[in-house]
XYZ file of C-alpha atoms in Angstrom:
693
model
C -0.145 53.017 -25.383
C -2.946 53.647 -27.877
C -5.723 51.136 -28.546
C -7.126 51.660 -32.020
C -10.836 51.096 -32.584
C -11.052 48.438 -35.298
C -13.658 50.119 -37.518
C -13.122 53.664 -38.844
C -16.166 55.929 -38.977
C -17.325 58.178 -41.784
C -17.963 61.067 -39.385
C -16.872 61.709 -35.807
C -18.551 64.508 -33.855
C -16.736 65.765 -30.761
C -19.077 67.329 -28.217
C -22.727 66.501 -27.548
C -24.214 69.906 -26.873
C -26.966 71.225 -29.112
C -24.625 71.568 -32.102
C -23.141 68.096 -31.656
C -26.512 66.387 -31.312
C -27.820 67.924 -34.531
C -24.565 67.253 -36.407
C -24.427 63.588 -35.394
C -28.107 63.015 -36.122
C -27.850 64.654 -39.567
C -24.747 62.724 -40.607
C -26.229 59.396 -39.513
C -29.598 60.175 -41.049
C -27.853 60.773 -44.372
C -26.300 57.313 -44.292
C -22.883 57.909 -42.726
C -21.542 55.697 -39.972
C -21.208 58.283 -37.214
C -19.681 58.477 -33.745
C -20.693 61.075 -31.162
C -18.145 61.580 -28.390
C -18.894 63.494 -25.190
C -17.360 63.942 -21.757
C -20.585 62.893 -19.997
C -23.414 60.944 -21.636
C -25.784 62.216 -18.940
C -25.123 65.795 -20.092
C -26.094 65.339 -23.731
C -27.898 68.521 -24.872
C -27.428 69.926 -21.397
C -28.902 73.388 -20.898
C -26.218 74.994 -18.799
C -27.918 78.380 -19.008
C -31.659 79.064 -19.188
C -33.641 76.014 -20.349
C -35.587 78.176 -22.789
C -35.846 77.677 -26.534
C -36.962 80.191 -29.147
C -38.011 83.809 -29.198
C -37.673 86.293 -32.093
C -35.153 85.024 -34.674
C -34.139 82.166 -32.372
C -37.602 80.653 -32.712
C -37.297 81.091 -36.475
C -34.066 79.085 -36.356
C -35.756 76.269 -34.430
C -38.630 76.108 -36.893
C -36.087 75.916 -39.735
C -34.144 73.192 -37.951
C -37.350 71.168 -37.797
C -38.218 71.916 -41.426
C -34.810 70.490 -42.388
C -35.337 67.347 -40.321
C -33.442 68.323 -37.164
C -34.308 67.380 -33.604
C -34.419 70.507 -31.431
C -38.021 71.500 -32.160
C -39.489 68.072 -31.483
C -37.533 67.453 -28.310
C -38.674 70.876 -27.118
C -42.296 70.040 -27.955
C -42.104 66.949 -25.752
C -40.477 68.720 -22.835
C -41.718 72.304 -22.634
C -43.492 73.344 -19.442
C -44.583 76.656 -20.942
C -44.861 78.054 -24.462
C -45.884 81.452 -25.791
C -46.069 83.233 -29.140
C -44.009 86.394 -28.749
C -44.808 89.646 -30.593
C -48.312 88.391 -31.362
C -49.588 91.974 -31.712
C -46.893 92.770 -34.293
C -46.383 91.635 -37.879
C -45.805 87.992 -38.870
C -42.114 88.607 -39.632
C -41.251 89.005 -35.951
C -43.752 86.603 -34.383
C -42.029 83.552 -32.938
C -42.649 80.838 -30.344
C -40.640 80.692 -27.117
C -40.770 77.779 -24.701
C -39.469 77.008 -21.246
C -38.271 73.395 -21.298
C -37.778 70.969 -18.448
C -33.974 71.017 -18.288
C -33.327 67.432 -17.159
C -36.105 66.000 -19.289
C -34.862 67.727 -22.448
C -31.425 66.131 -22.085
C -32.957 62.716 -21.380
C -35.327 62.785 -24.366
C -32.547 63.976 -26.680
C -30.276 61.137 -25.524
C -33.014 58.537 -25.924
C -33.818 59.884 -29.388
C -30.207 59.735 -30.535
C -29.914 56.178 -29.257
C -32.599 55.112 -31.753
C -30.828 56.538 -34.829
C -29.410 53.780 -37.077
C -25.711 54.135 -37.798
C -25.047 56.447 -34.817
C -22.850 55.351 -31.897
C -22.594 57.301 -28.630
C -19.476 57.072 -26.464
C -18.435 58.779 -23.250
C -14.821 59.929 -23.421
C -12.597 62.904 -22.720
C -10.783 63.818 -25.941
C -7.130 64.512 -25.243
C -5.829 64.897 -28.782
C -6.884 65.270 -32.383
C -4.491 64.183 -35.128
C -5.349 65.276 -38.675
C -4.449 63.279 -41.772
C -0.799 63.486 -42.759
C -1.561 65.793 -45.689
C -3.110 68.334 -43.320
C -0.257 68.006 -40.866
C 2.315 68.543 -43.593
C 0.498 71.668 -44.784
C 0.357 72.935 -41.206
C 4.041 72.202 -40.631
C 4.995 74.137 -43.751
C 2.867 77.120 -42.768
C 3.342 77.219 -39.001
C 6.282 75.100 -37.995
C 6.174 71.722 -36.342
C 2.739 70.551 -35.188
C 2.280 68.131 -32.326
C 2.253 64.502 -33.361
C 0.834 61.398 -31.754
C 2.122 57.847 -31.978
C 1.999 56.461 -35.536
C -1.502 55.367 -36.549
C -2.437 52.724 -39.128
C -4.319 54.945 -41.565
C -2.765 58.386 -41.797
C -5.321 59.476 -44.387
C -7.947 59.725 -41.642
C -8.639 62.033 -38.730
C -7.841 60.471 -35.373
C -9.125 61.403 -31.944
C -7.388 60.072 -28.857
C -9.310 59.718 -25.603
C -8.019 60.081 -22.055
C -7.917 56.274 -21.769
C -5.792 55.897 -24.922
C -8.589 54.715 -27.199
C -8.179 55.954 -30.784
C -11.145 56.518 -33.071
C -10.665 57.386 -36.746
C -12.914 58.971 -39.360
C -12.919 60.480 -42.830
C -14.186 63.828 -41.528
C -14.304 65.397 -38.087
C -16.835 67.858 -36.632
C -15.792 69.859 -33.570
C -18.654 71.209 -31.433
C -16.769 71.923 -28.229
C -19.012 74.641 -26.771
C -17.373 76.543 -23.922
C -14.899 73.762 -23.092
C -11.806 74.965 -24.983
C -9.529 76.212 -22.175
C -12.691 77.059 -20.286
C -12.605 78.647 -16.864
C -15.474 79.634 -14.555
C -15.422 82.799 -12.448
C -17.427 83.902 -9.419
C -15.853 86.854 -7.619
C -12.290 85.928 -6.676
C -12.967 82.233 -7.254
C -11.590 81.055 -10.611
C -11.453 77.416 -11.646
C -10.989 75.425 -14.842
C -14.349 74.331 -16.205
C -16.186 73.856 -19.467
C -19.363 74.285 -17.469
C -19.835 74.384 -13.722
C -18.736 70.999 -12.389
C -17.179 69.804 -15.674
C -13.522 69.774 -16.682
C -12.279 71.993 -19.538
C -10.640 70.757 -22.745
C -7.094 72.125 -22.588
C -5.284 69.878 -25.065
C -7.733 70.522 -27.899
C -6.984 74.240 -27.779
C -3.267 73.462 -28.066
C -3.901 71.145 -31.022
C -5.917 73.786 -32.879
C -3.279 76.419 -32.193
C -0.552 74.029 -33.383
C -2.444 73.618 -36.661
C -2.303 77.387 -37.118
C -5.834 78.310 -36.052
C -5.882 81.741 -34.363
C -7.995 81.609 -31.201
C -9.902 84.394 -29.483
C -11.163 84.605 -25.935
C -14.916 85.001 -25.387
C -17.111 85.117 -22.321
C -20.657 84.246 -21.391
C -22.450 84.062 -18.066
C -25.258 82.555 -16.049
C -27.414 83.894 -13.191
C -27.958 82.414 -9.754
C -30.582 79.707 -9.328
C -32.951 80.042 -6.399
C -35.338 77.847 -4.405
C -38.994 78.384 -5.351
C -40.080 77.543 -1.799
C -38.384 80.722 -0.562
C -40.072 83.084 -3.064
C -42.991 85.286 -1.973
C -45.235 84.702 -4.985
C -47.806 87.205 -3.725
C -45.370 89.942 -4.816
C -44.705 88.833 -8.403
C -46.505 89.308 -11.723
C -47.683 85.972 -13.146
C -47.030 85.270 -16.841
C -49.057 82.358 -18.186
C -48.311 80.299 -21.257
C -50.332 80.075 -24.459
C -54.012 79.242 -24.056
C -54.173 77.761 -27.596
C -52.121 74.884 -29.052
C -48.658 75.976 -30.170
C -45.670 73.881 -31.209
C -42.223 74.302 -32.742
C -42.468 71.205 -34.915
C -44.328 70.836 -38.196
C -47.091 68.229 -37.954
C -50.166 67.551 -40.093
C -52.783 70.197 -39.343
C -56.262 68.579 -39.206
C -58.472 69.867 -42.025
C -60.882 72.539 -40.906
C -58.848 73.574 -37.888
C -58.832 77.356 -37.893
C -56.674 78.044 -34.852
C -53.271 79.647 -35.517
C -51.246 76.615 -34.515
C -47.697 75.763 -35.537
C -48.394 72.127 -36.372
C -47.634 69.708 -39.243
C -46.959 65.928 -39.930
C -48.870 62.825 -38.731
C -48.505 60.214 -37.278
C -45.557 61.557 -35.285
C -47.690 64.446 -34.073
C -49.350 62.200 -31.526
C -45.926 61.277 -30.142
C -44.134 64.599 -30.182
C -47.022 66.763 -28.997
C -47.504 64.689 -25.854
C -45.586 65.992 -22.810
C -42.905 63.640 -21.549
C -43.668 64.641 -17.967
C -46.687 63.479 -15.993
C -48.345 63.953 -12.649
C -48.783 67.194 -10.733
C -46.084 69.888 -10.865
C -44.134 71.025 -7.835
C -46.517 72.522 -5.320
C -44.155 75.476 -4.885
C -45.544 77.215 -7.995
C -48.876 79.058 -7.791
C -51.396 79.383 -10.638
C -50.330 76.424 -12.795
C -52.274 76.036 -16.060
C -53.456 72.441 -15.793
C -56.877 72.226 -17.433
C -56.199 73.584 -20.909
C -54.836 72.000 -24.069
C -51.606 71.089 -22.234
C -50.381 71.403 -18.631
C -48.079 74.419 -18.207
C -46.316 76.347 -15.457
C -46.232 80.142 -15.333
C -43.157 82.339 -15.185
C -43.035 85.262 -12.777
C -41.852 88.841 -13.258
C -39.954 90.834 -10.608
C -37.898 94.043 -10.825
C -34.658 95.249 -9.364
C -34.824 97.961 -6.701
C -32.721 101.034 -5.792
C -31.202 98.964 -2.987
C -30.293 96.254 -5.529
C -28.498 98.833 -7.682
C -26.662 100.308 -4.663
C -25.386 96.876 -3.627
C -24.024 96.253 -7.130
C -22.374 99.684 -7.372
C -20.755 99.377 -3.945
C -19.182 96.070 -4.943
C -17.851 96.907 -8.393
C -14.300 96.677 -7.072
C -15.026 92.986 -6.461
C -16.624 92.438 -9.888
C -14.383 90.287 -12.153
C -15.918 92.056 -15.154
C -14.357 95.357 -14.077
C -11.338 94.236 -12.068
C -9.527 92.643 -15.027
C -10.038 89.041 -13.915
C -12.278 88.442 -16.949
C -10.349 88.754 -20.195
C -12.912 87.531 -22.709
C -15.470 89.672 -24.531
C -19.072 89.050 -23.534
C -22.275 89.359 -25.601
C -23.334 93.007 -25.900
C -27.024 92.103 -26.164
C -27.074 89.820 -23.127
C -24.983 91.746 -20.579
C -24.450 90.849 -16.949
C -26.616 92.656 -14.407
C -23.623 94.648 -13.138
C -22.892 95.759 -16.700
C -26.543 96.761 -17.250
C -26.620 98.863 -14.099
C -23.508 100.764 -15.141
C -24.359 101.137 -18.839
C -27.971 102.118 -18.205
C -27.478 104.247 -15.109
C -30.616 106.268 -15.896
C -32.857 103.200 -15.525
C -34.425 102.927 -12.087
C -35.179 99.227 -12.425
C -34.645 96.184 -14.650
C -37.105 93.349 -15.149
C -36.136 89.779 -14.282
C -38.201 86.650 -14.889
C -38.284 83.800 -12.416
C -38.506 80.723 -14.653
C -38.913 77.167 -13.316
C -36.193 74.779 -14.512
C -38.523 71.811 -14.605
C -41.974 70.410 -13.956
C -41.241 68.907 -10.568
C -38.080 70.702 -9.374
C -38.103 73.791 -7.145
C -34.993 75.216 -8.826
C -35.732 78.554 -10.499
C -33.673 80.425 -13.090
C -33.418 84.206 -12.568
C -33.617 85.350 -16.192
C -31.940 88.737 -16.698
C -29.559 88.427 -13.747
C -26.368 87.045 -15.323
C -23.526 87.843 -12.952
C -20.023 86.899 -11.841
C -20.126 88.993 -8.649
C -19.010 87.250 -5.441
C -21.554 84.876 -3.983
C -22.225 86.996 -0.882
C -23.080 89.947 -3.138
C -25.473 87.764 -5.121
C -27.295 86.830 -1.919
C -27.546 90.451 -0.810
C -28.737 91.925 -4.101
C -31.435 89.293 -4.656
C -32.737 89.679 -1.125
C -33.205 93.412 -1.754
C -36.149 92.524 -4.048
C -39.452 92.366 -2.090
C -40.538 89.004 -3.507
C -37.086 87.548 -2.724
C -36.482 88.930 0.786
C -36.015 85.430 2.193
C -34.738 83.706 -0.920
C -32.211 80.882 -0.756
C -29.646 80.432 -3.533
C -29.286 76.918 -4.846
C -26.437 77.773 -7.247
C -24.432 80.955 -7.517
C -24.137 82.696 -10.882
C -20.803 82.580 -12.700
C -19.063 83.731 -15.864
C -17.370 81.312 -18.214
C -14.412 82.152 -20.465
C -13.413 79.962 -23.388
C -11.517 79.847 -26.670
C -13.164 80.240 -30.050
C -11.769 80.170 -33.551
C -11.145 83.652 -34.952
C -13.205 85.140 -37.762
C -12.259 84.080 -41.269
C -11.330 80.481 -40.431
C -14.492 78.773 -41.692
C -16.019 78.508 -45.153
C -19.716 78.823 -45.935
C -20.172 75.048 -45.498
C -18.642 75.363 -41.968
C -15.500 73.526 -43.021
C -12.144 74.734 -41.704
C -10.143 76.572 -44.333
C -6.831 75.317 -42.934
C -7.775 71.662 -42.599
C -9.843 69.869 -45.264
C -12.281 67.429 -43.677
C -12.545 69.398 -40.421
C -15.802 71.201 -39.555
C -16.646 73.623 -36.729
C -20.110 74.291 -35.295
C -21.497 76.182 -32.319
C -19.710 78.367 -29.824
C -16.318 77.436 -31.258
C -17.363 79.721 -34.163
C -18.067 82.628 -31.835
C -21.830 82.295 -31.393
C -23.949 82.221 -28.262
C -27.266 80.441 -27.768
C -28.601 76.916 -28.078
C -30.531 77.713 -31.243
C -27.572 79.219 -33.105
C -25.468 76.207 -32.114
C -28.076 73.674 -33.210
C -28.523 75.376 -36.582
C -24.782 75.265 -37.242
C -24.555 71.682 -36.065
C -27.305 70.620 -38.446
C -25.567 72.214 -41.436
C -22.117 70.962 -40.407
C -23.499 67.427 -40.118
C -25.213 67.652 -43.511
C -22.096 68.997 -45.221
C -19.753 66.567 -43.477
C -21.918 63.702 -44.750
C -21.994 65.121 -48.254
C -18.203 65.491 -48.214
C -17.856 61.811 -47.311
C -20.244 60.955 -50.156
C -18.313 63.100 -52.648
C -21.179 65.571 -53.078
C -21.153 69.349 -53.138
C -22.010 71.206 -49.925
C -25.388 72.731 -49.096
C -25.144 76.488 -48.536
C -28.370 78.285 -47.688
C -28.706 81.830 -48.981
C -29.692 84.817 -46.855
C -33.079 84.954 -48.600
C -33.731 81.245 -47.992
C -33.359 80.929 -44.231
C -32.272 82.534 -41.005
C -29.742 79.698 -40.942
C -28.324 81.188 -44.133
C -28.133 84.631 -42.513
C -26.408 83.185 -39.451
C -23.706 81.298 -41.337
C -23.171 84.064 -43.882
C -22.608 86.528 -41.031
C -20.088 84.179 -39.428
C -18.235 83.865 -42.732
C -18.266 87.503 -43.839
C -18.370 89.617 -40.666
C -15.723 90.287 -38.027
C -16.989 88.597 -34.856
C -15.733 90.647 -31.922
C -18.262 89.398 -29.370
C -20.430 86.286 -29.047
C -22.859 86.381 -31.973
C -26.591 86.268 -31.302
C -29.320 86.081 -33.947
C -31.887 88.904 -34.221
C -34.678 89.491 -36.727
C -32.958 92.784 -37.610
C -30.006 90.840 -39.044
C -32.239 89.390 -41.801
C -32.853 91.913 -44.576
C -35.544 89.631 -46.081
C -37.278 88.784 -42.805
C -40.809 89.138 -44.206
C -39.996 86.172 -46.471
C -38.313 84.216 -43.647
C -41.223 83.881 -41.268
C -41.626 81.183 -38.637
C -44.928 80.102 -40.223
C -43.461 79.207 -43.639
C -40.242 77.432 -42.631
C -41.597 74.125 -43.939
C -42.578 75.627 -47.296
C -39.092 77.072 -47.682
C -36.935 74.174 -46.524
C -38.685 70.812 -46.229
C -38.487 70.027 -49.991
C -34.707 70.418 -49.699
C -34.733 68.181 -46.606
C -36.525 65.549 -48.680
C -33.846 65.709 -51.380
C -31.159 65.296 -48.715
C -32.869 62.312 -47.121
C -33.398 64.185 -43.852
C -37.196 63.680 -43.856
C -39.533 61.015 -45.183
C -41.308 61.494 -48.546
C -44.672 61.638 -46.755
C -43.560 64.748 -44.932
C -42.562 66.479 -48.163
C -45.910 65.479 -49.657
C -47.702 67.066 -46.698
C -45.822 70.329 -47.235
C -46.575 70.364 -50.965
C -50.216 69.641 -50.178
C -50.238 72.638 -47.838
C -48.682 74.797 -50.565
C -51.229 73.650 -53.158
C -54.200 74.130 -50.819
C -53.049 77.632 -49.909
C -52.600 78.504 -53.587
C -56.038 77.135 -54.510
C -57.802 78.899 -51.652
C -56.075 82.179 -52.451
C -57.121 81.827 -56.098
C -60.707 81.294 -54.931
C -60.557 84.516 -52.923
C -59.145 86.439 -55.899
C -61.826 85.136 -58.241
C -64.743 85.606 -55.852
C -66.255 89.005 -56.643
C -68.579 90.636 -54.139
C -71.087 93.316 -55.128
C -72.707 95.758 -52.704
C -76.342 95.022 -51.977
C -78.578 95.036 -48.944
C -78.381 91.255 -48.608
C -74.597 91.109 -49.124
C -73.920 93.907 -46.650
C -76.215 92.267 -44.115
C -74.193 89.041 -44.360
C -70.929 90.974 -44.090
C -72.118 92.914 -41.042
C -73.351 89.711 -39.403
C -69.797 88.368 -39.768
C -68.297 91.542 -38.282
C -67.165 93.043 -41.619
C -67.884 96.653 -42.548
C -70.345 96.937 -45.459
C -69.213 97.438 -49.057
C -69.507 100.715 -50.916
C -68.287 99.273 -54.203
C -67.364 96.044 -55.937
C -64.491 94.061 -54.373
C -62.928 90.623 -54.388
C -62.907 88.382 -51.362
C -59.127 88.844 -51.217
C -59.587 92.607 -51.022
C -61.966 92.119 -48.105
C -59.422 89.913 -46.371
C -56.790 92.591 -46.981
C -58.538 94.802 -44.448
C -56.477 94.860 -41.211
C -59.372 93.890 -38.935
C -60.801 91.064 -41.063
C -59.960 87.377 -40.613
C -60.610 84.456 -42.949
C -63.226 82.966 -40.618
C -65.361 86.077 -41.147
C -64.995 85.906 -44.949
C -65.817 82.197 -44.866
C -68.953 82.826 -42.802
C -70.188 85.680 -44.961
C -69.472 84.146 -48.375
C -69.896 80.405 -47.659
C -66.321 79.620 -48.686
C -64.786 76.147 -48.183
C -62.907 75.512 -44.909
C -59.145 75.146 -44.706
C -56.511 73.881 -42.319
C -55.256 76.436 -39.822
C -51.751 76.491 -41.315
C -53.215 77.032 -44.809
C -55.435 79.873 -43.642
C -52.451 81.478 -41.958
C -50.605 81.538 -45.287
C -53.428 83.119 -47.274
C -54.074 85.761 -44.605
C -50.412 86.801 -44.685
C -50.375 86.769 -48.500
C -53.502 88.906 -48.668
C -52.480 91.450 -46.038
C -48.786 91.705 -46.900
C -48.797 90.750 -50.586
C -47.378 94.063 -51.800
C -44.523 93.985 -49.319
C -43.808 90.338 -50.102
C -43.639 91.070 -53.819
C -41.277 93.995 -53.244
C -38.931 91.851 -51.139
C -39.059 89.044 -53.685
C -38.011 91.419 -56.463
C -35.096 92.608 -54.355
C -34.104 88.993 -53.712
C -34.117 88.244 -57.441
C -31.873 91.242 -58.084
C -29.396 90.165 -55.419
C -29.545 86.480 -56.296
C -27.617 87.060 -59.503
C -24.690 88.212 -57.371
C -25.127 85.313 -54.949
C -24.974 82.718 -57.714
C -21.804 84.179 -59.259
C -19.271 81.856 -57.671
C -15.616 82.632 -57.011
C -13.452 79.540 -57.636
C -11.499 78.514 -54.542
C -8.330 78.289 -56.630
C -8.586 81.833 -58.031
C -5.202 83.492 -57.584
C -6.317 86.644 -55.761
C -2.728 87.831 -55.431
C -2.574 88.038 -59.211
C -5.807 89.987 -59.756
C -4.760 93.308 -61.248
C -6.455 96.469 -59.975
C -7.431 95.202 -56.527
C -6.625 97.566 -53.700
C -4.207 96.171 -51.135
C -6.809 96.235 -48.367
C -9.360 94.453 -50.545
C -6.831 91.791 -51.523
C -6.000 91.131 -47.855
C -9.694 90.884 -46.907
C -10.473 88.528 -49.782
C -7.483 86.322 -48.980
C -8.519 86.144 -45.344
C -12.213 85.349 -45.820
C -12.098 83.601 -49.232
C -15.761 84.384 -50.078
C -17.572 81.736 -52.107
C -19.661 84.162 -54.187
C -19.603 87.727 -55.438
C -22.480 88.446 -53.052
C -20.456 87.316 -50.067
C -17.478 89.349 -51.246
C -19.636 92.475 -51.545
C -20.716 92.124 -47.893
C -17.183 91.980 -46.506
C -15.998 95.006 -44.553
C -13.301 96.768 -46.540
C -14.676 95.808 -49.960
C -16.160 98.560 -52.120
C -18.058 98.472 -55.474
C -14.877 99.168 -57.447
C -13.263 96.071 -55.904
C -16.279 93.997 -56.940
C -16.020 95.334 -60.490
C -12.337 94.350 -60.640
C -13.148 90.912 -59.246
C -15.887 90.327 -61.830
C -13.514 91.285 -64.654
C -10.963 88.815 -63.280
C -13.600 86.052 -63.254
C -14.657 86.824 -66.805
C -11.073 86.985 -68.009
C -10.517 83.594 -66.395
C -13.523 82.150 -68.238
C -12.631 83.909 -71.484
C -15.683 86.158 -71.446
C -14.216 89.583 -70.811
C -16.696 92.433 -71.157
C -16.656 96.031 -70.033
C -16.532 96.718 -66.322
C -19.718 98.762 -66.257
C -21.636 96.080 -68.134
C -20.245 93.426 -65.775
C -21.403 95.280 -62.667
C -24.885 95.942 -64.053
C -25.332 92.325 -65.116
C -24.277 91.149 -61.644
């Protein structure tokens, strides 16, 4: 018998991984009464794979999540045990922070943070069923036959979720962030068992409910490596990799005036809270060379390499590898392959690097980054022990693969709502992505748009030139996802505009309009923008003339002497010149580190930035040309059959999205534009339409 919760919610979020946490926080922050349901409250934001956050493109996503008022960056800042700026020697477009978090502490801080959010309830429950509103069920029944029904519920206009104990919760909209739990199964060698993650039960009924509603499901696969005991590692035979020696954070906090270090910091007073590590005391004594006396205590990571013996052991056991024997059915991520796959695909490589990364400040459990595998456990022991530093290593957990259901491409709209079921939203691995950062970004946007739907407002859809989040979601909407999707900087055609350093300038004003951040935070960002603009104007107006005295000052600051007249900006444009040198030589006013970072990038990359901005403006006209959701595509004359089928499947929201779909050519776009103009009564010639778009 069902027991109905007496008070319906505005938003229910199912699943409390990284997507679910961001979705629930966003919906509640925007004023919706929100319920977050999860199988285990102690596993909120659990890092089932590597407890690392960030890296190229992924770090950009985390910075954008913070700029929009999300949680991932700040929880990471409180819990990281190491942080580095990757690609520091390369251009600013690909520079990004990466941190190693304390796995258990991250989950605890996230849970404690969510518990403080007004209007957000957390409940532990296994969800057995979802029942859509009657209107959705009727539409599904007409299209796909009879859908499964639950006992009659009092308000059939709402979504209902039924727990394993018979409790029924209802809401106006529903966000599914089920991770790898949909019909999940774990695999190590011949051992196969039902699991959403190791040690946790899968969600079988939810897959059946989605299928009954007509959602096509695909089978995907991901994997994890073995975890080993640090006390059994020979650290004299590893390469030590230390963390950053200068302050570095994911979150945006107020940057003290005059600070010239290249820090990723912004808003006070929360800076004092979020920048302080949540751990204390000495780290585990198992790790050598900890960094304890700098700006923040950190633990190193350690590099080892596979050996010829390692490769031989893998090759001799391929007949026992589920990846090759047919046991694994799902498609894994091409850019994060298992170690057995790497050894076969890259047979010419004599060795592969693997990082030994501590899973926490005080634990001895170590993650073997780069060694994802589903080989039998005895093979995992043998291959790891063939590495000199790991000759006597002890496994604490064997690696395993995980297979799960995801919703097929073409089932979500650009606001992450389900096309087949109004009021239903998907975020995270259910949409075919892999990675904590990709999941959190989707969860944030799904939560924002679910709240806006409840409030009767239009959705927020970020463009590809506005954010990596926009690139991510646009790819999920317009591209065929045949393997778990992972974000890369190469996926962003405007990546010089979408840098990690300017995420707040791009997105925090929008977060202020949405109510996701306080007005003081928006004011801090606008102050940063104004200060950068004023300082850059000073550099452009400051003319420097060659003279003995001027060149002496320049040389004293480490700047090559002038041969002709120049502006201070032109001096800063030199590759080897930094603002501190210009300031010293010309007695310029000081600036905050984040402000100086902006003017240095503008000076050195201004031409490239202008070129990309012009391209964005050209493309934006196509992006803003919307395609009404009720446009009868079957009645558009002149569309090729293939184009019609693609457009009906993906239902792009704009002409720009339509143009990016596989199978759509420029002639199809021209026909579509004519159809839109005919609909609005503004028919003009096809060639003129295309050029104006």
